[in-house]
Amino acid sequence: MKKVDHIGIAVRSINEVLPYYTETLGCPLLKIEEVESQNVRVAFIDAGNIKLELLEPMDRAGAVYKFIEKRGEGIHHIAFGVDDIESRMKELRDNGVQLLSEHANPGAGGALVAFLHPKSSNGVLYELCEKQ
Ligand code: CMX
């Protein structure tokens, strides 16, 4: 893995939590966008050497809505930045890791993303993320 690119944090409402990040913690807002393929609205926060990705469910269909209903708000995933995501996926699959999709999919910021099942990673949802 090249580095940790960002940490995903599930929230019920970006608008409600944003002042905590930007004013109380003093971390700048980088951008807000909708990721329809994942049913989420996301806000990227600049936390110095890493980004925080606030994830707000857009409806009741997606993984983040289910996560909040079951476990409440909080840390949702850790995203590794990688080169050549399809090769990394194949290597992981060959090593017995369960991936949540056959191929990488479009994610926030135009990146290609793929997820490792938390059952394969001792309870942590990891994302692979390749910037285009
Ligand atoms: N971190 C750790 N464990 C998690 C988890 C998470 N984020 N989400 C679910 N789990 C655990 C659950 O606690 C549950 O464990 P137990 O069986 O021990 O109770 C197990 O995984 C199954 O969870 P579930 O609630 O039944 O949910 P599903 O199996 O339907 O879905 C998962 C789980 C990981 C397959 C689904 O959340 C998924 O496909 N995630 C990848 C996509 C995603 O998260 N997209 C949102 C982010 C998008 C972005 O970054 O832009």
PDB file of C-alpha atoms and ligand atoms in Angstrom:
ATOM      1  CA  MET A   1       0.000   0.000   0.000  1.00  0.00           C
ATOM      2  CA  LYS A   2       1.370   3.467  -0.850  1.00  0.00           C
ATOM      3  CA  LYS A   3      -0.175   5.310   2.086  1.00  0.00           C
ATOM      4  CA  VAL A   4      -3.416   5.772   3.970  1.00  0.00           C
ATOM      5  CA  ASP A   5      -5.337   8.157   1.703  1.00  0.00           C
ATOM      6  CA  HIS A   6      -8.284   8.873   3.972  1.00  0.00           C
ATOM      7  CA  ILE A   7     -10.415   7.680   6.883  1.00  0.00           C
ATOM      8  CA  GLY A   8     -14.168   7.383   6.282  1.00  0.00           C
ATOM      9  CA  ILE A   9     -16.467   8.531   9.077  1.00  0.00           C
ATOM     10  CA  ALA A  10     -20.195   7.802   8.953  1.00  0.00           C
ATOM     11  CA  VAL A  11     -22.403  10.735   9.989  1.00  0.00           C
ATOM     12  CA  ARG A  12     -26.142  11.314   9.900  1.00  0.00           C
ATOM     13  CA  SER A  13     -25.793  14.873   8.589  1.00  0.00           C
ATOM     14  CA  ILE A  14     -22.733  16.576   7.092  1.00  0.00           C
ATOM     15  CA  ASN A  15     -24.297  19.996   7.695  1.00  0.00           C
ATOM     16  CA  GLU A  16     -24.677  19.261  11.394  1.00  0.00           C
ATOM     17  CA  VAL A  17     -21.142  17.975  12.013  1.00  0.00           C
ATOM     18  CA  LEU A  18     -19.231  20.278   9.649  1.00  0.00           C
ATOM     19  CA  PRO A  19     -18.764  23.152  12.165  1.00  0.00           C
ATOM     20  CA  TYR A  20     -17.099  20.703  14.559  1.00  0.00           C
ATOM     21  CA  TYR A  21     -14.455  19.846  11.961  1.00  0.00           C
ATOM     22  CA  THR A  22     -13.959  23.262  10.363  1.00  0.00           C
ATOM     23  CA  GLU A  23     -14.406  25.557  13.377  1.00  0.00           C
ATOM     24  CA  THR A  24     -13.780  23.538  16.555  1.00  0.00           C
ATOM     25  CA  LEU A  25     -10.940  21.412  15.148  1.00  0.00           C
ATOM     26  CA  GLY A  26      -9.931  24.035  12.573  1.00  0.00           C
ATOM     27  CA  CYS A  27      -9.558  21.591   9.660  1.00  0.00           C
ATOM     28  CA  PRO A  28     -10.411  23.082   6.235  1.00  0.00           C
ATOM     29  CA  LEU A  29     -13.236  21.694   4.109  1.00  0.00           C
ATOM     30  CA  LEU A  30     -11.797  20.549   0.764  1.00  0.00           C
ATOM     31  CA  LYS A  31     -15.013  19.667  -1.111  1.00  0.00           C
ATOM     32  CA  ILE A  32     -18.484  18.154  -0.880  1.00  0.00           C
ATOM     33  CA  GLU A  33     -19.813  15.804  -3.546  1.00  0.00           C
ATOM     34  CA  GLU A  34     -22.449  13.164  -4.130  1.00  0.00           C
ATOM     35  CA  VAL A  35     -21.306   9.621  -4.925  1.00  0.00           C
ATOM     36  CA  GLU A  36     -24.452   8.117  -6.380  1.00  0.00           C
ATOM     37  CA  SER A  37     -22.924   4.672  -6.945  1.00  0.00           C
ATOM     38  CA  GLN A  38     -22.460   4.412  -3.145  1.00  0.00           C
ATOM     39  CA  ASN A  39     -25.633   6.274  -2.094  1.00  0.00           C
ATOM     40  CA  VAL A  40     -23.644   8.820  -0.106  1.00  0.00           C
ATOM     41  CA  ARG A  41     -22.891  12.518   0.050  1.00  0.00           C
ATOM     42  CA  VAL A  42     -19.289  13.005   1.136  1.00  0.00           C
ATOM     43  CA  ALA A  43     -17.275  15.893   2.554  1.00  0.00           C
ATOM     44  CA  PHE A  44     -13.480  15.767   2.441  1.00  0.00           C
ATOM     45  CA  ILE A  45     -11.718  17.454   5.344  1.00  0.00           C
ATOM     46  CA  ASP A  46      -8.017  18.341   5.302  1.00  0.00           C
ATOM     47  CA  ALA A  47      -6.542  16.939   8.519  1.00  0.00           C
ATOM     48  CA  GLY A  48      -2.911  17.748   7.653  1.00  0.00           C
ATOM     49  CA  ASN A  49      -1.185  14.557   6.549  1.00  0.00           C
ATOM     50  CA  ILE A  50      -4.467  12.744   5.825  1.00  0.00           C
ATOM     51  CA  LYS A  51      -8.019  13.428   4.689  1.00  0.00           C
ATOM     52  CA  LEU A  52     -11.177  12.620   6.622  1.00  0.00           C
ATOM     53  CA  GLU A  53     -14.162  11.618   4.484  1.00  0.00           C
ATOM     54  CA  LEU A  54     -17.482  12.363   6.168  1.00  0.00           C
ATOM     55  CA  LEU A  55     -20.099   9.993   4.743  1.00  0.00           C
ATOM     56  CA  GLU A  56     -23.785  10.910   4.893  1.00  0.00           C
ATOM     57  CA  PRO A  57     -26.370   8.434   3.567  1.00  0.00           C
ATOM     58  CA  MET A  58     -28.435   9.875   0.691  1.00  0.00           C
ATOM     59  CA  ASP A  59     -31.239   7.385   1.291  1.00  0.00           C
ATOM     60  CA  ARG A  60     -32.019   4.188   3.153  1.00  0.00           C
ATOM     61  CA  ALA A  61     -30.526   1.914   0.503  1.00  0.00           C
ATOM     62  CA  GLY A  62     -26.778   2.132   0.981  1.00  0.00           C
ATOM     63  CA  ALA A  63     -24.125   0.569   3.192  1.00  0.00           C
ATOM     64  CA  VAL A  64     -23.589   3.717   5.259  1.00  0.00           C
ATOM     65  CA  TYR A  65     -27.256   4.027   6.212  1.00  0.00           C
ATOM     66  CA  LYS A  66     -27.244   0.404   7.384  1.00  0.00           C
ATOM     67  CA  PHE A  67     -23.968   0.952   9.274  1.00  0.00           C
ATOM     68  CA  ILE A  68     -25.360   3.945  11.211  1.00  0.00           C
ATOM     69  CA  GLU A  69     -28.614   2.157  11.986  1.00  0.00           C
ATOM     70  CA  LYS A  70     -26.701  -0.834  13.364  1.00  0.00           C
ATOM     71  CA  ARG A  71     -23.623   0.732  14.975  1.00  0.00           C
ATOM     72  CA  GLY A  72     -24.262   4.479  15.160  1.00  0.00           C
ATOM     73  CA  GLU A  73     -22.049   7.244  13.805  1.00  0.00           C
ATOM     74  CA  GLY A  74     -18.284   6.716  13.821  1.00  0.00           C
ATOM     75  CA  ILE A  75     -15.262   5.383  11.955  1.00  0.00           C
ATOM     76  CA  HIS A  76     -16.512   3.451   8.935  1.00  0.00           C
ATOM     77  CA  HIS A  77     -13.432   2.550   6.854  1.00  0.00           C
ATOM     78  CA  ILE A  78      -9.738   3.156   6.204  1.00  0.00           C
ATOM     79  CA  ALA A  79      -8.689   3.771   2.597  1.00  0.00           C
ATOM     80  CA  PHE A  80      -5.277   2.817   1.231  1.00  0.00           C
ATOM     81  CA  GLY A  81      -3.994   4.696  -1.797  1.00  0.00           C
ATOM     82  CA  VAL A  82      -2.716   2.217  -4.397  1.00  0.00           C
ATOM     83  CA  ASP A  83      -1.382   2.113  -7.948  1.00  0.00           C
ATOM     84  CA  ASP A  84      -2.864  -0.392 -10.396  1.00  0.00           C
ATOM     85  CA  ILE A  85      -5.873  -1.318  -8.279  1.00  0.00           C
ATOM     86  CA  GLU A  86      -6.913  -4.324 -10.378  1.00  0.00           C
ATOM     87  CA  SER A  87      -3.497  -5.965  -9.818  1.00  0.00           C
ATOM     88  CA  ARG A  88      -3.668  -5.293  -6.085  1.00  0.00           C
ATOM     89  CA  MET A  89      -7.171  -6.815  -6.004  1.00  0.00           C
ATOM     90  CA  LYS A  90      -5.931  -9.934  -7.770  1.00  0.00           C
ATOM     91  CA  GLU A  91      -2.975 -10.295  -5.373  1.00  0.00           C
ATOM     92  CA  LEU A  92      -5.250  -9.952  -2.356  1.00  0.00           C
ATOM     93  CA  ARG A  93      -7.797 -12.390  -3.800  1.00  0.00           C
ATOM     94  CA  ASP A  94      -4.995 -14.877  -4.498  1.00  0.00           C
ATOM     95  CA  ASN A  95      -4.021 -14.510  -0.818  1.00  0.00           C
ATOM     96  CA  GLY A  96      -7.517 -15.447   0.333  1.00  0.00           C
ATOM     97  CA  VAL A  97      -8.890 -11.977   1.043  1.00  0.00           C
ATOM     98  CA  GLN A  98     -12.602 -11.526   0.297  1.00  0.00           C
ATOM     99  CA  LEU A  99     -13.209  -8.497  -1.912  1.00  0.00           C
ATOM    100  CA  LEU A 100     -16.652  -6.967  -2.192  1.00  0.00           C
ATOM    101  CA  SER A 101     -16.608  -6.580  -5.981  1.00  0.00           C
ATOM    102  CA  GLU A 102     -15.085  -8.367  -8.934  1.00  0.00           C
ATOM    103  CA  HIS A 103     -13.648  -5.122 -10.325  1.00  0.00           C
ATOM    104  CA  ALA A 104     -12.941  -1.615  -9.042  1.00  0.00           C
ATOM    105  CA  ASN A 105     -15.813   0.888  -9.244  1.00  0.00           C
ATOM    106  CA  PRO A 106     -15.985   4.686  -9.578  1.00  0.00           C
ATOM    107  CA  GLY A 107     -15.844   6.404  -6.177  1.00  0.00           C
ATOM    108  CA  ALA A 108     -15.477   9.894  -4.745  1.00  0.00           C
ATOM    109  CA  GLY A 109     -13.232  12.338  -6.595  1.00  0.00           C
ATOM    110  CA  GLY A 110     -13.265  10.204  -9.741  1.00  0.00           C
ATOM    111  CA  ALA A 111     -11.069   7.570  -8.061  1.00  0.00           C
ATOM    112  CA  LEU A 112     -11.424   3.847  -8.681  1.00  0.00           C
ATOM    113  CA  VAL A 113     -12.301   2.055  -5.443  1.00  0.00           C
ATOM    114  CA  ALA A 114     -12.731  -1.462  -4.087  1.00  0.00           C
ATOM    115  CA  PHE A 115     -13.492  -2.766  -0.605  1.00  0.00           C
ATOM    116  CA  LEU A 116     -12.132  -5.673   1.469  1.00  0.00           C
ATOM    117  CA  HIS A 117     -14.762  -7.437   3.551  1.00  0.00           C
ATOM    118  CA  PRO A 118     -14.346  -6.660   7.273  1.00  0.00           C
ATOM    119  CA  LYS A 119     -14.641 -10.404   7.974  1.00  0.00           C
ATOM    120  CA  SER A 120     -11.375 -10.857   6.000  1.00  0.00           C
ATOM    121  CA  SER A 121      -9.682  -8.025   7.890  1.00  0.00           C
ATOM    122  CA  ASN A 122     -10.426  -8.729  11.543  1.00  0.00           C
ATOM    123  CA  GLY A 123     -13.377  -6.361  11.741  1.00  0.00           C
ATOM    124  CA  VAL A 124     -11.984  -3.427   9.716  1.00  0.00           C
ATOM    125  CA  LEU A 125     -13.538  -2.329   6.402  1.00  0.00           C
ATOM    126  CA  TYR A 126     -10.590  -1.381   4.154  1.00  0.00           C
ATOM    127  CA  GLU A 127     -10.871   0.448   0.848  1.00  0.00           C
ATOM    128  CA  LEU A 128      -8.356   0.457  -1.994  1.00  0.00           C
ATOM    129  CA  CYS A 129      -8.359   3.750  -3.845  1.00  0.00           C
ATOM    130  CA  GLU A 130      -6.572   4.608  -7.104  1.00  0.00           C
ATOM    131  CA  LYS A 131      -6.588   8.247  -8.122  1.00  0.00           C
ATOM    132  CA  GLN A 132      -7.106   8.771 -11.864  1.00  0.00           C
TER     133      GLN A 132
HETATM  134  N1  CMX B   1     -16.632  -1.797   9.513  1.00  0.00           N
HETATM  135  C1  CMX B   1     -16.513  -2.950  10.205  1.00  0.00           C
HETATM  136  N2  CMX B   1     -17.436  -3.931  10.202  1.00  0.00           N
HETATM  137  C2  CMX B   1     -18.536  -3.718   9.469  1.00  0.00           C
HETATM  138  C3  CMX B   1     -18.739  -2.564   8.713  1.00  0.00           C
HETATM  139  C4  CMX B   1     -17.734  -1.564   8.755  1.00  0.00           C
HETATM  140  N3  CMX B   1     -17.844  -0.429   8.054  1.00  0.00           N
HETATM  141  N4  CMX B   1     -19.929  -2.640   8.081  1.00  0.00           N
HETATM  142  C5  CMX B   1     -20.461  -3.820   8.425  1.00  0.00           C
HETATM  143  N5  CMX B   1     -19.618  -4.468   9.266  1.00  0.00           N
HETATM  144  C6  CMX B   1     -19.823  -5.781   9.858  1.00  0.00           C
HETATM  145  C7  CMX B   1     -21.123  -5.834  10.628  1.00  0.00           C
HETATM  146  O1  CMX B   1     -20.940  -5.363  11.947  1.00  0.00           O
HETATM  147  C8  CMX B   1     -21.449  -7.304  10.585  1.00  0.00           C
HETATM  148  O2  CMX B   1     -20.707  -8.007  11.535  1.00  0.00           O
HETATM  149  P1  CMX B   1     -21.418  -9.143  12.443  1.00  0.00           P
HETATM  150  O3  CMX B   1     -21.891 -10.196  11.455  1.00  0.00           O
HETATM  151  O4  CMX B   1     -20.317  -9.598  13.344  1.00  0.00           O
HETATM  152  O5  CMX B   1     -22.536  -8.435  13.128  1.00  0.00           O
HETATM  153  C9  CMX B   1     -20.970  -7.724   9.205  1.00  0.00           C
HETATM  154  O6  CMX B   1     -19.977  -6.745   8.823  1.00  0.00           O
HETATM  155  C10 CMX B   1     -22.073  -7.729   8.188  1.00  0.00           C
HETATM  156  O7  CMX B   1     -22.667  -6.456   8.260  1.00  0.00           O
HETATM  157  P2  CMX B   1     -24.156  -6.115   7.870  1.00  0.00           P
HETATM  158  O8  CMX B   1     -24.622  -4.975   8.715  1.00  0.00           O
HETATM  159  O9  CMX B   1     -25.007  -7.346   7.807  1.00  0.00           O
HETATM  160  O10 CMX B   1     -23.976  -5.502   6.464  1.00  0.00           O
HETATM  161  P3  CMX B   1     -23.786  -6.181   5.066  1.00  0.00           P
HETATM  162  O11 CMX B   1     -23.184  -7.543   5.161  1.00  0.00           O
HETATM  163  O12 CMX B   1     -25.056  -6.006   4.317  1.00  0.00           O
HETATM  164  O13 CMX B   1     -22.710  -5.157   4.485  1.00  0.00           O
HETATM  165  C11 CMX B   1     -20.507  -4.663   3.894  1.00  0.00           C
HETATM  166  C12 CMX B   1     -21.427  -5.036   5.035  1.00  0.00           C
HETATM  167  C13 CMX B   1     -19.131  -4.364   4.461  1.00  0.00           C
HETATM  168  C14 CMX B   1     -20.462  -5.821   2.917  1.00  0.00           C
HETATM  169  C15 CMX B   1     -21.117  -3.377   3.195  1.00  0.00           C
HETATM  170  O14 CMX B   1     -21.142  -2.333   4.140  1.00  0.00           O
HETATM  171  C16 CMX B   1     -20.351  -2.939   1.981  1.00  0.00           C
HETATM  172  O15 CMX B   1     -20.554  -3.462   0.889  1.00  0.00           O
HETATM  173  N6  CMX B   1     -19.424  -1.963   2.129  1.00  0.00           N
HETATM  174  C17 CMX B   1     -18.616  -1.491   1.009  1.00  0.00           C
HETATM  175  C18 CMX B   1     -19.225  -0.281   0.346  1.00  0.00           C
HETATM  176  C19 CMX B   1     -19.306   0.885   1.280  1.00  0.00           C
HETATM  177  O16 CMX B   1     -19.081   0.795   2.481  1.00  0.00           O
HETATM  178  N7  CMX B   1     -19.640   2.067   0.709  1.00  0.00           N
HETATM  179  C20 CMX B   1     -19.755   3.289   1.454  1.00  0.00           C
HETATM  180  C21 CMX B   1     -18.489   4.121   1.372  1.00  0.00           C
HETATM  181  C22 CMX B   1     -18.393   4.806   0.051  1.00  0.00           C
HETATM  182  C23 CMX B   1     -17.261   5.791  -0.115  1.00  0.00           C
HETATM  183  O17 CMX B   1     -16.223   5.759   0.578  1.00  0.00           O
HETATM  184  O18 CMX B   1     -17.415   6.638  -1.022  1.00  0.00           O
END
